[in-house]
Short mmCIF file of C-alpha atoms in Angstrom, two decimals:
data_model
loop_
_atom_site.label_atom_id
_atom_site.label_comp_id
_atom_site.label_asym_id
_atom_site.label_seq_id
_atom_site.Cartn_x
_atom_site.Cartn_y
_atom_site.Cartn_z
CA MET A 123 69.66 -260.95 5.68
CA PRO A 124 67.15 -258.09 5.98
CA ARG A 125 68.53 -254.76 7.14
CA ARG A 126 66.98 -252.98 10.11
CA PRO A 127 65.58 -249.52 9.40
CA LEU A 128 67.65 -246.58 10.60
CA PHE A 129 64.74 -245.23 12.68
CA ASP A 130 62.48 -247.85 14.25
CA PHE A 131 59.53 -246.23 16.02
CA THR A 132 57.75 -249.46 16.91
CA LEU A 133 57.38 -250.77 20.46
CA ASP A 134 59.71 -253.67 19.68
CA GLY A 135 62.32 -251.23 18.46
CA PHE A 136 61.86 -249.17 21.60
CA ARG A 137 62.48 -252.29 23.73
CA ARG A 138 65.61 -253.16 21.76
CA ARG A 139 67.01 -249.68 22.27
CA LEU A 140 66.34 -249.87 26.00
CA ALA A 141 68.37 -253.07 26.22
CA SER A 142 71.47 -251.33 24.80
CA VAL A 143 74.01 -249.24 26.68
CA ASP A 144 73.11 -246.00 24.85
CA ALA A 145 69.42 -245.96 25.77
CA LEU A 146 69.45 -242.55 27.48
CA PRO A 147 66.89 -240.88 25.13
CA GLN A 148 64.43 -243.74 25.58
CA LEU A 149 64.90 -243.72 29.36
CA CYS A 150 64.26 -239.97 29.41
CA VAL A 151 60.96 -240.55 27.62
CA LEU A 152 60.05 -243.11 30.28
CA GLY A 153 61.04 -240.60 32.96
CA VAL A 154 58.59 -238.04 31.57
CA PHE A 155 55.72 -240.54 31.55
CA SER A 156 56.68 -241.72 35.03
CA GLY A 157 56.50 -238.14 36.32
CA LEU A 158 53.08 -237.62 34.75
CA ILE A 159 51.65 -240.84 36.16
CA THR A 160 53.08 -240.37 39.63
CA GLY A 161 52.08 -236.71 39.75
CA GLY A 162 48.51 -237.68 38.90
CA LEU A 163 48.51 -240.32 41.64
CA MET A 164 49.73 -237.85 44.24
CA VAL A 165 47.04 -235.37 43.24
CA GLY A 166 44.49 -238.15 43.71
CA PHE A 167 45.97 -239.05 47.09
CA ARG A 168 45.80 -235.46 48.29
CA LEU A 169 42.22 -235.13 47.03
CA LEU A 170 41.18 -238.28 48.90
CA LEU A 171 42.73 -236.85 52.07
CA GLU A 172 40.77 -233.63 51.62
CA VAL A 173 37.52 -235.50 50.95
CA GLY A 174 38.04 -237.59 54.08
CA ALA A 175 38.89 -234.50 56.13
CA MET A 176 35.64 -232.83 55.09
CA ALA A 177 33.75 -235.31 57.29
CA PHE A 178 35.20 -234.28 60.65
CA MET A 179 38.24 -231.99 60.37
CA PRO A 180 38.02 -228.22 60.99
CA ASP A 181 38.10 -226.34 57.67
CA ALA A 182 38.49 -229.72 55.89
CA ASP A 183 42.19 -229.66 56.77
CA PRO A 184 43.53 -233.25 57.15
CA GLU A 185 46.23 -232.03 59.56
CA ALA A 186 44.16 -229.72 61.81
CA PHE A 187 44.03 -232.12 64.76
CA GLU A 188 44.52 -229.33 67.29
CA GLY A 189 41.05 -228.04 66.44
CA LEU A 190 39.31 -231.29 67.38
CA SER A 191 37.72 -231.97 70.73
CA PRO A 192 39.87 -233.97 73.20
CA VAL A 193 37.58 -236.99 72.96
CA LEU A 194 37.69 -237.10 69.16
CA ARG A 195 41.41 -236.42 69.15
CA ALA A 196 41.98 -239.45 71.41
CA SER A 197 39.55 -241.79 69.65
CA LEU A 198 40.66 -241.15 66.06
CA PRO A 199 44.03 -242.97 66.35
CA LEU A 200 42.30 -245.94 68.00
CA LEU A 201 39.76 -246.12 65.18
CA ALA A 202 42.54 -245.84 62.59
CA VAL A 203 44.50 -248.68 64.19
CA ILE A 204 41.38 -250.89 64.19
CA LEU A 205 40.64 -250.20 60.51
CA ILE A 206 44.24 -250.82 59.47
CA GLY A 207 44.45 -253.94 61.62
CA LEU A 208 41.28 -255.42 60.10
CA TRP A 209 42.60 -254.78 56.58
CA LEU A 210 46.02 -256.32 57.28
CA TRP A 211 44.45 -259.26 59.12
CA ARG A 212 42.66 -260.24 55.91
CA GLN A 213 45.89 -260.08 53.89
CA PRO A 214 48.48 -262.87 53.58
CA PRO A 215 51.84 -262.11 55.21
CA ALA A 216 53.42 -261.19 51.86
CA GLY A 217 50.62 -258.72 51.16
CA ARG A 218 51.32 -256.65 54.28
CA HIS A 219 54.64 -255.18 53.12
CA ILE A 220 54.44 -251.51 52.18
CA GLY A 221 56.47 -248.31 52.28
CA VAL A 222 60.09 -247.49 51.57
CA ALA A 223 61.46 -250.81 52.84
CA HIS A 224 59.14 -252.68 50.49
CA VAL A 225 60.32 -250.59 47.52
CA ILE A 226 63.97 -251.33 48.28
CA GLU A 227 63.21 -255.03 48.77
CA ARG A 228 61.37 -255.35 45.45
CA LEU A 229 64.13 -253.50 43.62
CA THR A 230 66.88 -255.61 45.20
CA TYR A 231 65.37 -259.09 45.05
CA HIS A 232 62.52 -258.95 42.51
CA GLN A 233 63.89 -256.81 39.66
CA GLY A 234 61.60 -253.91 40.51
CA ARG A 235 58.29 -255.76 40.14
CA PHE A 236 55.52 -254.89 42.60
CA PRO A 237 52.46 -256.94 43.62
CA MET A 238 49.13 -255.19 43.04
CA ARG A 239 47.83 -256.37 46.43
CA ASN A 240 50.50 -254.45 48.31
CA TRP A 241 49.80 -251.38 46.19
CA PHE A 242 46.15 -251.31 47.27
CA THR A 243 47.19 -251.95 50.87
CA GLN A 244 49.43 -248.89 50.69
CA TRP A 245 46.50 -246.75 49.56
CA TRP A 246 44.36 -247.89 52.47
CA VAL A 247 47.04 -247.72 55.16
CA GLY A 248 48.36 -244.36 53.93
CA LEU A 249 44.97 -242.66 53.86
CA ILE A 250 43.76 -244.06 57.18
CA SER A 251 47.07 -243.30 58.91
CA VAL A 252 47.11 -239.64 57.89
CA LEU A 253 43.41 -239.05 58.55
CA GLY A 254 43.59 -240.91 61.85
CA GLY A 255 46.48 -238.87 63.18
CA LEU A 256 48.94 -241.76 63.46
CA SER A 257 52.67 -241.10 63.51
CA ALA A 258 53.01 -241.57 59.75
CA GLY A 259 53.21 -239.08 56.93
CA ARG A 260 52.92 -239.00 53.15
CA GLU A 261 56.51 -240.11 52.49
CA GLY A 262 55.92 -243.88 52.49
CA PRO A 263 52.74 -243.80 50.40
CA ALA A 264 54.24 -241.33 47.92
CA ILE A 265 57.33 -243.46 47.36
CA HIS A 266 55.54 -246.82 47.20
CA LEU A 267 52.65 -245.66 45.02
CA GLY A 268 54.90 -243.80 42.60
CA ALA A 269 57.52 -246.54 42.30
CA ALA A 270 54.98 -249.32 41.84
CA ALA A 271 52.93 -247.37 39.28
CA SER A 272 56.02 -246.48 37.24
CA SER A 273 57.25 -250.07 37.39
CA GLY A 274 53.80 -251.22 36.34
CA LEU A 275 54.11 -249.06 33.23
CA GLY A 276 57.32 -250.87 32.33
CA GLN A 277 55.82 -254.28 33.02
CA ARG A 278 52.79 -253.42 30.90
CA LEU A 279 55.06 -252.56 28.00
CA ARG A 280 57.26 -255.63 28.73
CA LEU A 281 60.40 -253.53 28.98
CA PRO A 282 63.81 -254.96 29.94
CA HIS A 283 64.71 -255.35 33.61
CA ASN A 284 67.27 -252.55 33.52
CA SER A 285 64.47 -250.17 32.51
CA LEU A 286 62.29 -251.25 35.44
CA ARG A 287 65.09 -250.32 37.83
CA VAL A 288 65.25 -246.80 36.41
CA LEU A 289 61.46 -246.51 36.44
CA VAL A 290 61.34 -247.40 40.13
CA ALA A 291 63.79 -244.57 40.85
CA CYS A 292 61.77 -242.22 38.63
CA GLY A 293 58.55 -243.05 40.48
CA THR A 294 60.26 -242.58 43.83
CA ALA A 295 61.62 -239.15 42.92
CA ALA A 296 58.37 -238.00 41.32
CA GLY A 297 56.37 -239.18 44.34
CA ILE A 298 58.44 -237.14 46.76
CA SER A 299 58.49 -234.14 44.43
CA ALA A 300 54.73 -234.15 43.82
CA SER A 301 53.82 -234.75 47.46
CA PHE A 302 56.12 -232.15 49.04
CA ASN A 303 57.05 -229.83 46.13
CA THR A 304 60.73 -230.75 46.59
CA PRO A 305 62.13 -231.99 43.24
CA ILE A 306 65.80 -231.86 44.30
CA ALA A 307 65.11 -233.85 47.47
CA GLY A 308 63.23 -236.42 45.37
CA VAL A 309 66.20 -236.89 43.06
CA ILE A 310 68.71 -237.20 45.90
CA PHE A 311 66.54 -239.70 47.78
CA ALA A 312 65.92 -241.84 44.70
CA MET A 313 69.61 -241.97 43.73
CA GLU A 314 71.12 -242.45 47.18
CA VAL A 315 68.54 -244.57 49.00
CA VAL A 316 66.77 -246.51 46.26
CA MET A 317 69.26 -246.93 43.40
CA MET A 318 72.34 -246.41 45.61
CA GLU A 319 74.41 -245.22 42.66
CA TYR A 320 74.89 -242.16 40.46
CA THR A 321 75.02 -242.74 36.70
CA ILE A 322 74.16 -240.48 33.78
CA THR A 323 71.80 -243.13 32.42
CA GLY A 324 69.84 -243.14 35.65
CA PHE A 325 70.31 -239.52 36.66
CA MET A 326 68.70 -237.76 33.70
CA PRO A 327 65.42 -239.75 33.66
CA VAL A 328 65.07 -239.32 37.43
CA ILE A 329 65.56 -235.53 37.15
CA LEU A 330 62.91 -235.36 34.41
CA ALA A 331 60.45 -237.47 36.40
CA SER A 332 60.96 -235.42 39.55
CA THR A 333 60.53 -232.13 37.68
CA ILE A 334 57.41 -233.29 35.83
CA GLY A 335 55.95 -234.71 39.04
#
């Protein structure tokens, strides 16, 4: 029977280590990559908001609605609702789920796997909602985009299901941290609302992801 090498740096060896109970170092590595990916996504989201605001917002500020004329201030939310409604109308019912509730649902019932269609819908709805002045902020898009992207990394590498769960929490924490510059709040939200448990195996990767993000 061939003996396994003491240090296995292959992707298969990495997957085997993640499936064991002492996979904290490997999960921390995933947390770092999750923070980098999610942080980059949030930078892109903020840049898209600024580019959109350059078209009609005073000083290209996506939140400077008080500087708009009353007519434009009243018509922007109506236009945003129409654009979002047209997008969602073309999607199947399952493709319309986005935001924090969608993240919790996918983690609870689908082992942390996210459909790509919903991910693109979150981009569209998040950008149009903020630019249109609707009663929605960056929380939902940050959490959904970060969690789905981090989970997608795990799916791409064909990692075990327990790793996807931790990656979802890492993406959630990094999304909140990168969007609002609040790393501690990102960790608390990810552990209490998304994972709903505190473990060392989950806590350390989430802290790393939130800090990197």
